[in-house]
PDB file of C-alpha atoms (C1' of nucleotides) in Angstrom:
ATOM      1  CA  MET A   1     -20.133  10.200 -57.654  1.00 85.00           C
ATOM      2  CA  TYR A   2     -18.443   9.474 -54.375  1.00 95.00           C
ATOM      3  CA  THR A   3     -16.719   6.389 -53.124  1.00 96.00           C
ATOM      4  CA  LEU A   4     -16.897   5.714 -49.404  1.00 96.00           C
ATOM      5  CA  GLU A   5     -13.383   7.147 -49.060  1.00 97.00           C
ATOM      6  CA  THR A   6     -13.985  10.356 -51.044  1.00 97.00           C
ATOM      7  CA  LEU A   7     -17.247  10.857 -49.188  1.00 98.00           C
ATOM      8  CA  LYS A   8     -15.411  10.566 -45.875  1.00 98.00           C
ATOM      9  CA  GLN A   9     -12.876  13.121 -47.079  1.00 98.00           C
ATOM     10  CA  ARG A  10     -15.586  15.549 -48.199  1.00 98.00           C
ATOM     11  CA  LEU A  11     -17.454  15.171 -44.903  1.00 98.00           C
ATOM     12  CA  LYS A  12     -14.235  15.974 -43.066  1.00 98.00           C
ATOM     13  CA  GLU A  13     -13.774  19.107 -45.193  1.00 98.00           C
ATOM     14  CA  ILE A  14     -17.350  20.138 -44.429  1.00 98.00           C
ATOM     15  CA  GLU A  15     -16.781  19.547 -40.725  1.00 98.00           C
ATOM     16  CA  GLN A  16     -13.688  21.778 -40.868  1.00 98.00           C
ATOM     17  CA  MET A  17     -15.718  24.596 -42.442  1.00 98.00           C
ATOM     18  CA  GLY A  18     -17.377  25.056 -39.058  1.00 98.00           C
ATOM     19  CA  TYR A  19     -20.770  26.709 -38.896  1.00 98.00           C
ATOM     20  CA  ILE A  20     -22.385  27.177 -42.311  1.00 98.00           C
ATOM     21  CA  PRO A  21     -25.390  29.486 -42.888  1.00 98.00           C
ATOM     22  CA  THR A  22     -28.481  27.587 -43.974  1.00 98.00           C
ATOM     23  CA  HIS A  23     -29.345  27.569 -47.657  1.00 98.00           C
ATOM     24  CA  ARG A  24     -33.081  27.581 -46.898  1.00 97.00           C
ATOM     25  CA  SER A  25     -35.196  28.644 -43.950  1.00 97.00           C
ATOM     26  CA  GLY A  26     -37.153  26.131 -41.942  1.00 97.00           C
ATOM     27  CA  PRO A  27     -36.807  22.469 -40.982  1.00 97.00           C
ATOM     28  CA  THR A  28     -35.608  21.347 -44.415  1.00 97.00           C
ATOM     29  CA  GLY A  29     -32.696  23.812 -44.437  1.00 98.00           C
ATOM     30  CA  ILE A  30     -30.260  21.275 -43.021  1.00 98.00           C
ATOM     31  CA  GLY A  31     -30.927  18.734 -45.774  1.00 97.00           C
ATOM     32  CA  LYS A  32     -30.768  21.313 -48.568  1.00 97.00           C
ATOM     33  CA  THR A  33     -27.545  22.791 -47.194  1.00 98.00           C
ATOM     34  CA  LEU A  34     -25.862  19.387 -46.922  1.00 98.00           C
ATOM     35  CA  GLU A  35     -26.969  18.381 -50.424  1.00 97.00           C
ATOM     36  CA  ASP A  36     -25.477  21.596 -51.803  1.00 97.00           C
ATOM     37  CA  LEU A  37     -22.205  21.000 -49.958  1.00 97.00           C
ATOM     38  CA  LEU A  38     -22.013  17.486 -51.368  1.00 97.00           C
ATOM     39  CA  GLY A  39     -22.910  18.660 -54.866  1.00 95.00           C
ATOM     40  CA  ILE A  40     -26.180  16.744 -55.022  1.00 94.00           C
ATOM     41  CA  ASN A  41     -28.811  18.425 -57.175  1.00 89.00           C
ATOM     42  CA  GLU A  42     -32.149  18.852 -55.476  1.00 86.00           C
ATOM     43  CA  ASN A  43     -34.519  16.243 -56.818  1.00 87.00           C
ATOM     44  CA  ASN A  44     -37.715  14.426 -56.131  1.00 88.00           C
ATOM     45  CA  ILE A  45     -36.527  11.113 -57.491  1.00 85.00           C
ATOM     46  CA  ALA A  46     -37.618   8.108 -55.432  1.00 85.00           C
ATOM     47  CA  GLY A  47     -34.104   6.695 -55.170  1.00 84.00           C
ATOM     48  CA  ALA A  48     -30.926   6.843 -53.136  1.00 86.00           C
ATOM     49  CA  ASP A  49     -29.104  10.187 -53.418  1.00 91.00           C
ATOM     50  CA  LEU A  50     -25.641   8.689 -53.153  1.00 94.00           C
ATOM     51  CA  GLY A  51     -26.194   5.622 -55.305  1.00 93.00           C
ATOM     52  CA  ASP A  52     -24.656   2.487 -53.850  1.00 94.00           C
ATOM     53  CA  LEU A  53     -23.451   4.416 -50.809  1.00 96.00           C
ATOM     54  CA  GLY A  54     -27.010   4.962 -49.670  1.00 96.00           C
ATOM     55  CA  GLU A  55     -29.714   7.482 -49.047  1.00 96.00           C
ATOM     56  CA  LEU A  56     -28.619  10.768 -47.473  1.00 97.00           C
ATOM     57  CA  LYS A  57     -30.292  11.872 -44.251  1.00 96.00           C
ATOM     58  CA  SER A  58     -29.422  14.678 -41.900  1.00 97.00           C
ATOM     59  CA  CYS A  59     -30.712  15.945 -38.594  1.00 97.00           C
ATOM     60  CA  ARG A  60     -29.974  18.521 -35.931  1.00 97.00           C
ATOM     61  CA  ASN A  61     -28.264  17.355 -32.758  1.00 96.00           C
ATOM     62  CA  ASN A  62     -30.089  17.645 -29.459  1.00 84.00           C
ATOM     63  CA  GLN A  63     -33.494  17.645 -31.083  1.00 83.00           C
ATOM     64  CA  THR A  64     -36.024  14.850 -31.155  1.00 84.00           C
ATOM     65  CA  SER A  65     -37.617  14.419 -34.513  1.00 90.00           C
ATOM     66  CA  MET A  66     -38.735  11.758 -36.896  1.00 95.00           C
ATOM     67  CA  ILE A  67     -36.736  10.573 -39.887  1.00 96.00           C
ATOM     68  CA  THR A  68     -38.617   9.936 -43.095  1.00 97.00           C
ATOM     69  CA  LEU A  69     -37.598   6.572 -44.542  1.00 97.00           C
ATOM     70  CA  PHE A  70     -39.573   7.162 -47.738  1.00 97.00           C
ATOM     71  CA  THR A  71     -42.893   8.584 -48.857  1.00 97.00           C
ATOM     72  CA  LYS A  72     -45.628   6.629 -50.560  1.00 98.00           C
ATOM     73  CA  SER A  73     -49.177   7.781 -51.099  1.00 98.00           C
ATOM     74  CA  PRO A  74     -51.949   5.316 -50.325  1.00 98.00           C
ATOM     75  CA  LYS A  75     -54.136   3.827 -53.042  1.00 98.00           C
ATOM     76  CA  PRO A  76     -56.451   4.292 -54.832  1.00 98.00           C
ATOM     77  CA  PRO A  77     -55.022   7.241 -56.789  1.00 98.00           C
ATOM     78  CA  ARG A  78     -55.811  10.675 -55.345  1.00 97.00           C
ATOM     79  CA  VAL A  79     -57.275   9.168 -52.171  1.00 98.00           C
ATOM     80  CA  ASN A  80     -55.219  11.676 -50.166  1.00 98.00           C
ATOM     81  CA  GLY A  81     -57.543  14.384 -51.478  1.00 98.00           C
ATOM     82  CA  ILE A  82     -60.545  12.375 -50.308  1.00 98.00           C
ATOM     83  CA  LEU A  83     -58.952  11.840 -46.895  1.00 98.00           C
ATOM     84  CA  LEU A  84     -58.347  15.582 -46.687  1.00 98.00           C
ATOM     85  CA  ASN A  85     -61.926  16.463 -47.587  1.00 97.00           C
ATOM     86  CA  THR A  86     -63.365  13.829 -45.260  1.00 98.00           C
ATOM     87  CA  TYR A  87     -61.168  14.062 -42.183  1.00 98.00           C
ATOM     88  CA  GLY A  88     -59.294  17.349 -42.599  1.00 98.00           C
ATOM     89  CA  TYR A  89     -59.737  20.387 -40.410  1.00 97.00           C
ATOM     90  CA  VAL A  90     -59.305  24.102 -40.963  1.00 95.00           C
ATOM     91  CA  ASP A  91     -55.975  25.576 -39.904  1.00 90.00           C
ATOM     92  CA  PRO A  92     -57.013  28.113 -37.247  1.00 85.00           C
ATOM     93  CA  ARG A  93     -54.044  30.299 -38.182  1.00 85.00           C
ATOM     94  CA  ARG A  94     -55.237  30.630 -41.749  1.00 82.00           C
ATOM     95  CA  ASP A  95     -58.956  29.903 -41.633  1.00 77.00           C
ATOM     96  CA  SER A  96     -59.141  28.777 -45.236  1.00 78.00           C
ATOM     97  CA  ARG A  97     -58.703  25.350 -46.730  1.00 90.00           C
ATOM     98  CA  LYS A  98     -58.489  22.151 -44.761  1.00 96.00           C
ATOM     99  CA  ILE A  99     -55.289  20.500 -43.618  1.00 97.00           C
ATOM    100  CA  LEU A 100     -54.651  17.002 -42.249  1.00 98.00           C
ATOM    101  CA  HIS A 101     -51.646  16.005 -40.173  1.00 98.00           C
ATOM    102  CA  SER A 102     -51.775  12.643 -38.470  1.00 98.00           C
ATOM    103  CA  THR A 103     -49.119  10.201 -37.307  1.00 98.00           C
ATOM    104  CA  VAL A 104     -50.584   6.717 -37.606  1.00 98.00           C
ATOM    105  CA  SER A 105     -49.392   3.638 -35.720  1.00 98.00           C
ATOM    106  CA  GLY A 106     -49.829  -0.098 -36.127  1.00 98.00           C
ATOM    107  CA  THR A 107     -50.719  -0.621 -32.495  1.00 98.00           C
ATOM    108  CA  SER A 108     -53.744   1.549 -31.710  1.00 98.00           C
ATOM    109  CA  TYR A 109     -56.015   4.275 -33.007  1.00 98.00           C
ATOM    110  CA  ASN A 110     -54.713   7.808 -32.685  1.00 98.00           C
ATOM    111  CA  THR A 111     -56.886  10.918 -32.336  1.00 98.00           C
ATOM    112  CA  VAL A 112     -57.205  13.623 -34.966  1.00 98.00           C
ATOM    113  CA  ASN A 113     -57.457  17.307 -34.118  1.00 97.00           C
ATOM    114  CA  GLY A 114     -59.018  16.803 -30.711  1.00 95.00           C
ATOM    115  CA  THR A 115     -61.839  14.601 -31.988  1.00 97.00           C
ATOM    116  CA  PRO A 116     -62.602  11.200 -30.460  1.00 97.00           C
ATOM    117  CA  TYR A 117     -61.685   9.684 -33.829  1.00 98.00           C
ATOM    118  CA  GLY A 118     -58.528   8.693 -35.574  1.00 98.00           C
ATOM    119  CA  PHE A 119     -56.553   6.217 -37.658  1.00 98.00           C
ATOM    120  CA  LYS A 120     -54.518   3.082 -37.313  1.00 98.00           C
ATOM    121  CA  VAL A 121     -52.731   0.871 -39.818  1.00 98.00           C
ATOM    122  CA  GLU A 122     -53.683  -2.773 -40.161  1.00 97.00           C
ATOM    123  CA  VAL A 123     -52.146  -5.549 -42.235  1.00 95.00           C
ATOM    124  CA  VAL A 124     -54.695  -7.567 -44.184  1.00 95.00           C
ATOM    125  CA  GLY A 125     -53.278 -10.057 -46.651  1.00 95.00           C
ATOM    126  CA  ASP A 126     -50.978  -8.335 -49.096  1.00 97.00           C
ATOM    127  CA  ARG A 127     -52.057  -4.841 -48.076  1.00 98.00           C
ATOM    128  CA  LEU A 128     -51.654  -2.326 -45.282  1.00 98.00           C
ATOM    129  CA  TYR A 129     -54.975  -0.615 -44.672  1.00 98.00           C
ATOM    130  CA  LEU A 130     -55.429   2.835 -43.238  1.00 98.00           C
ATOM    131  CA  LYS A 131     -58.305   2.069 -40.872  1.00 98.00           C
ATOM    132  CA  SER A 132     -60.321   4.739 -39.124  1.00 98.00           C
ATOM    133  CA  ASN A 133     -62.951   4.820 -36.409  1.00 98.00           C
ATOM    134  CA  PHE A 134     -64.552   7.949 -37.820  1.00 98.00           C
ATOM    135  CA  PRO A 135     -68.285   7.650 -38.572  1.00 97.00           C
ATOM    136  CA  GLN A 136     -67.503   8.183 -42.236  1.00 97.00           C
ATOM    137  CA  GLN A 137     -65.292   5.552 -43.855  1.00 98.00           C
ATOM    138  CA  VAL A 138     -62.785   5.981 -46.671  1.00 98.00           C
ATOM    139  CA  THR A 139     -60.893   3.057 -48.162  1.00 98.00           C
ATOM    140  CA  ALA A 140     -57.149   3.710 -48.386  1.00 98.00           C
ATOM    141  CA  TYR A 141     -54.333   1.157 -48.479  1.00 98.00           C
ATOM    142  CA  TRP A 142     -50.811   0.342 -49.589  1.00 98.00           C
ATOM    143  CA  GLU A 143     -49.867  -2.788 -51.519  1.00 98.00           C
ATOM    144  CA  LYS A 144     -47.002  -4.529 -49.737  1.00 97.00           C
ATOM    145  CA  GLU A 145     -45.378  -5.001 -53.126  1.00 97.00           C
ATOM    146  CA  ASP A 146     -45.404  -1.230 -53.753  1.00 97.00           C
ATOM    147  CA  LEU A 147     -43.881  -0.594 -50.336  1.00 97.00           C
ATOM    148  CA  LYS A 148     -41.255  -3.262 -50.948  1.00 96.00           C
ATOM    149  CA  LYS A 149     -40.240  -1.530 -54.177  1.00 95.00           C
ATOM    150  CA  ALA A 150     -40.091   1.888 -52.522  1.00 94.00           C
ATOM    151  CA  PHE A 151     -38.145   0.397 -49.636  1.00 94.00           C
ATOM    152  CA  GLU A 152     -35.618  -1.359 -51.854  1.00 93.00           C
ATOM    153  CA  LYS A 153     -35.020   1.766 -53.913  1.00 92.00           C
ATOM    154  CA  LYS A 154     -34.008   3.836 -50.936  1.00 93.00           C
ATOM    155  CA  LEU A 155     -33.128   1.886 -47.870  1.00 94.00           C
ATOM    156  CA  PRO A 156     -30.526  -0.798 -48.442  1.00 93.00           C
ATOM    157  CA  LYS A 157     -28.060   1.731 -47.048  1.00 96.00           C
ATOM    158  CA  LEU A 158     -28.339   5.123 -45.428  1.00 96.00           C
ATOM    159  CA  ILE A 159     -25.855   7.937 -44.848  1.00 97.00           C
ATOM    160  CA  PHE A 160     -26.854   9.697 -41.647  1.00 97.00           C
ATOM    161  CA  VAL A 161     -25.253  13.069 -40.876  1.00 98.00           C
ATOM    162  CA  LYS A 162     -25.741  15.077 -37.697  1.00 97.00           C
ATOM    163  CA  ALA A 163     -25.075  18.765 -37.143  1.00 98.00           C
ATOM    164  CA  ASN A 164     -24.901  21.149 -34.239  1.00 98.00           C
ATOM    165  CA  CYS A 165     -27.058  24.157 -34.949  1.00 97.00           C
ATOM    166  CA  LYS A 166     -27.574  27.737 -33.821  1.00 97.00           C
ATOM    167  CA  GLY A 167     -29.834  30.590 -34.830  1.00 97.00           C
ATOM    168  CA  THR A 168     -33.298  30.294 -36.330  1.00 95.00           C
ATOM    169  CA  GLY A 169     -35.122  30.749 -39.615  1.00 96.00           C
ATOM    170  CA  ARG A 170     -33.066  32.336 -42.389  1.00 96.00           C
ATOM    171  CA  ASN A 171     -30.252  32.958 -39.880  1.00 97.00           C
ATOM    172  CA  GLU A 172     -29.860  29.333 -38.833  1.00 98.00           C
ATOM    173  CA  GLU A 173     -26.381  27.790 -39.120  1.00 98.00           C
ATOM    174  CA  PHE A 174     -25.140  24.213 -39.135  1.00 98.00           C
ATOM    175  CA  HIS A 175     -21.904  22.580 -38.098  1.00 98.00           C
ATOM    176  CA  PHE A 176     -21.867  19.048 -39.505  1.00 98.00           C
ATOM    177  CA  VAL A 177     -19.964  17.013 -36.968  1.00 98.00           C
ATOM    178  CA  GLU A 178     -20.941  13.346 -37.131  1.00 97.00           C
ATOM    179  CA  ALA A 179     -21.798  10.861 -39.896  1.00 98.00           C
ATOM    180  CA  TYR A 180     -22.516   7.153 -40.266  1.00 97.00           C
ATOM    181  CA  GLN A 181     -23.318   4.683 -42.983  1.00 98.00           C
ATOM    182  CA  LEU A 182     -26.058   2.307 -41.867  1.00 97.00           C
ATOM    183  CA  SER A 183     -26.864  -0.959 -43.663  1.00 97.00           C
ATOM    184  CA  GLY A 184     -28.582  -4.287 -43.206  1.00 96.00           C
ATOM    185  CA  PHE A 185     -32.269  -3.288 -43.123  1.00 96.00           C
ATOM    186  CA  SER A 186     -34.623  -5.902 -44.517  1.00 95.00           C
ATOM    187  CA  PHE A 187     -38.180  -5.429 -45.730  1.00 95.00           C
ATOM    188  CA  LYS A 188     -39.228  -8.188 -43.323  1.00 95.00           C
ATOM    189  CA  ASN A 189     -37.824  -6.118 -40.473  1.00 96.00           C
ATOM    190  CA  PHE A 190     -39.577  -3.050 -41.900  1.00 97.00           C
ATOM    191  CA  GLU A 191     -42.956  -4.820 -41.764  1.00 95.00           C
ATOM    192  CA  GLU A 192     -42.250  -6.010 -38.239  1.00 96.00           C
ATOM    193  CA  LEU A 193     -41.463  -2.460 -37.087  1.00 97.00           C
ATOM    194  CA  ILE A 194     -44.687  -1.154 -38.611  1.00 97.00           C
ATOM    195  CA  ASN A 195     -46.694  -3.822 -36.808  1.00 96.00           C
ATOM    196  CA  ARG A 196     -45.000  -2.921 -33.540  1.00 97.00           C
ATOM    197  CA  GLY A 197     -45.750   0.770 -34.032  1.00 97.00           C
ATOM    198  CA  ILE A 198     -42.054   1.700 -34.152  1.00 97.00           C
ATOM    199  CA  ILE A 199     -42.232   2.838 -37.772  1.00 98.00           C
ATOM    200  CA  LYS A 200     -45.208   5.133 -38.201  1.00 98.00           C
ATOM    201  CA  ILE A 201     -47.136   6.395 -41.198  1.00 98.00           C
ATOM    202  CA  ASP A 202     -47.388  10.163 -41.260  1.00 98.00           C
ATOM    203  CA  ILE A 203     -50.127  11.906 -43.228  1.00 98.00           C
ATOM    204  CA  ARG A 204     -48.853  15.436 -43.923  1.00 98.00           C
ATOM    205  CA  ILE A 205     -51.248  17.590 -45.869  1.00 98.00           C
ATOM    206  CA  GLY A 206     -50.855  21.282 -45.166  1.00 97.00           C
ATOM    207  CA  GLN A 207     -50.955  24.505 -47.136  1.00 95.00           C
ATOM    208  CA  TYR A 208     -48.578  26.669 -49.111  1.00 95.00           C
ATOM    209  CA  PRO A 209     -48.284  30.213 -47.749  1.00 91.00           C
ATOM    210  CA  ASP A 210     -50.856  31.339 -50.327  1.00 92.00           C
ATOM    211  CA  GLY A 211     -53.411  28.878 -49.010  1.00 91.00           C
ATOM    212  CA  ARG A 212     -53.207  26.221 -51.710  1.00 94.00           C
ATOM    213  CA  THR A 213     -53.145  22.658 -50.486  1.00 96.00           C
ATOM    214  CA  HIS A 214     -49.637  21.248 -50.037  1.00 97.00           C
ATOM    215  CA  ASP A 215     -49.347  17.483 -49.676  1.00 98.00           C
ATOM    216  CA  HIS A 216     -45.855  16.906 -48.309  1.00 98.00           C
ATOM    217  CA  GLY A 217     -46.234  13.199 -49.002  1.00 98.00           C
ATOM    218  CA  THR A 218     -47.430  10.316 -46.857  1.00 98.00           C
ATOM    219  CA  ALA A 219     -44.291   9.255 -45.053  1.00 98.00           C
ATOM    220  CA  PHE A 220     -43.020   6.105 -43.378  1.00 98.00           C
ATOM    221  CA  ARG A 221     -41.074   7.478 -40.444  1.00 98.00           C
ATOM    222  CA  ILE A 222     -39.183   6.557 -37.301  1.00 97.00           C
ATOM    223  CA  MET A 223     -37.851   8.569 -34.372  1.00 96.00           C
ATOM    224  CA  ASN A 224     -34.202   9.425 -34.991  1.00 92.00           C
ATOM    225  CA  ASN A 225     -33.185   7.820 -31.693  1.00 91.00           C
ATOM    226  CA  GLN A 226     -34.680   4.500 -32.855  1.00 94.00           C
ATOM    227  CA  ILE A 227     -33.075   4.357 -36.282  1.00 94.00           C
ATOM    228  CA  HIS A 228     -30.661   1.734 -34.946  1.00 92.00           C
ATOM    229  CA  LEU A 229     -33.602  -0.692 -34.776  1.00 95.00           C
ATOM    230  CA  CYS A 230     -33.711  -0.713 -38.574  1.00 95.00           C
ATOM    231  CA  PHE A 231     -30.081  -1.386 -39.474  1.00 96.00           C
ATOM    232  CA  ALA A 232     -27.839  -4.245 -38.437  1.00 96.00           C
ATOM    233  CA  HIS A 233     -24.549  -2.561 -39.360  1.00 97.00           C
ATOM    234  CA  ARG A 234     -23.026   0.854 -38.765  1.00 97.00           C
ATOM    235  CA  ILE A 235     -19.814   2.427 -40.082  1.00 97.00           C
ATOM    236  CA  LYS A 236     -18.626   5.748 -38.684  1.00 98.00           C
ATOM    237  CA  LEU A 237     -17.723   8.174 -41.488  1.00 98.00           C
ATOM    238  CA  LEU A 238     -17.092  11.297 -39.435  1.00 97.00           C
TER     239      LEU A 238
ATOM    240  C1'  DG B   1     -52.717  23.535 -61.136  1.00 76.48           C
ATOM    241  C1'  DG B   2     -53.285  19.054 -58.727  1.00 76.48           C
ATOM    242  C1'  DT B   3     -50.711  15.003 -57.358  1.00 76.48           C
ATOM    243  C1'  DA B   4     -46.893  12.665 -55.594  1.00 76.48           C
ATOM    244  C1'  DC B   5     -42.426  12.747 -54.685  1.00 76.48           C
ATOM    245  C1'  DC B   6     -38.060  15.283 -52.375  1.00 76.48           C
ATOM    246  C1'  DT B   7     -36.013  17.547 -48.008  1.00 76.48           C
ATOM    247  C1'  DG B   8     -36.971  18.062 -42.654  1.00 76.48           C
ATOM    248  C1'  DG B   9     -39.400  19.783 -37.783  1.00 76.48           C
ATOM    249  C1'  DA B  10     -41.913  21.818 -32.599  1.00 76.48           C
ATOM    250  C1'  DT B  11     -44.691  21.111 -28.767  1.00 76.48           C
TER     251       DT B  11
ATOM    252  C1'  DC C   1     -44.592   8.997 -25.784  1.00 76.48           C
ATOM    253  C1'  DA C   2     -48.417  11.403 -29.232  1.00 76.48           C
ATOM    254  C1'  DT C   3     -50.243  15.354 -31.874  1.00 76.48           C
ATOM    255  C1'  DC C   4     -49.500  18.378 -35.247  1.00 76.48           C
ATOM    256  C1'  DC C   5     -46.331  20.808 -38.588  1.00 76.48           C
ATOM    257  C1'  DA C   6     -42.371  22.963 -42.288  1.00 76.48           C
ATOM    258  C1'  DG C   7     -39.941  24.589 -47.628  1.00 76.48           C
ATOM    259  C1'  DG C   8     -39.055  22.575 -52.131  1.00 76.48           C
ATOM    260  C1'  DT C   9     -39.730  20.323 -57.507  1.00 76.48           C
ATOM    261  C1'  DA C  10     -41.264  17.086 -61.697  1.00 76.48           C
ATOM    262  C1'  DC C  11     -44.849  16.196 -64.502  1.00 76.48           C
TER     263       DC C  11
END
DNA sequence: GGTACCTGGAT
DNA sequence: CATCCAGGTAC
């Protein structure tokens, strides 16, 4: 495991390697490539990759995208499948099973797939409810306590690495050029940012290439250019 | 084999 | 800004 100093050294080595071919095609290639370079085994453990140093995040420079803080499915169990069946729509490119992608805010209802209907998130007591204005209602919610646990597992600190990129698909390459350790993000602040619509809840249910349903996980996300709103402190590592 | 996590986007 | 989307694994 790294210390802050050995991590800084390794990041410098990686920077000096220049452009590095992606280890996986598609959006997730940058994260997989960086994990490999740092010797982190791919995992789906709900915890910080770098232990006390924080959770590892990476993104491409000059591109606007959202950072996933953590994923947490709503309750009750398997309700994502019900949401998919109830509100999903057929992917016109595949014309098979339903998919459901929707970025939900705390401030107002969104719209889903060109319909007049959508979702918003609303705090009621100890829960966050996924509310909808669709004619058909489904009850889905998160316990604040569950979110607090997920939050505290991953987000006390965060290692944020940026790369210049060129090429596309399997031929994409990354030059990791900038890195920070961010800290000082409280759950109270997290709740506040959800209420203000800064942190959004992203429902991401798509399909595998063979047409099977692929739930990428319901994510709590923020635009990468607003990540500074979460953390009080920042240390430059590269 | 479905569910719930991991890693990230384009327009 | 919002709407809609991507490739992986453990169990």
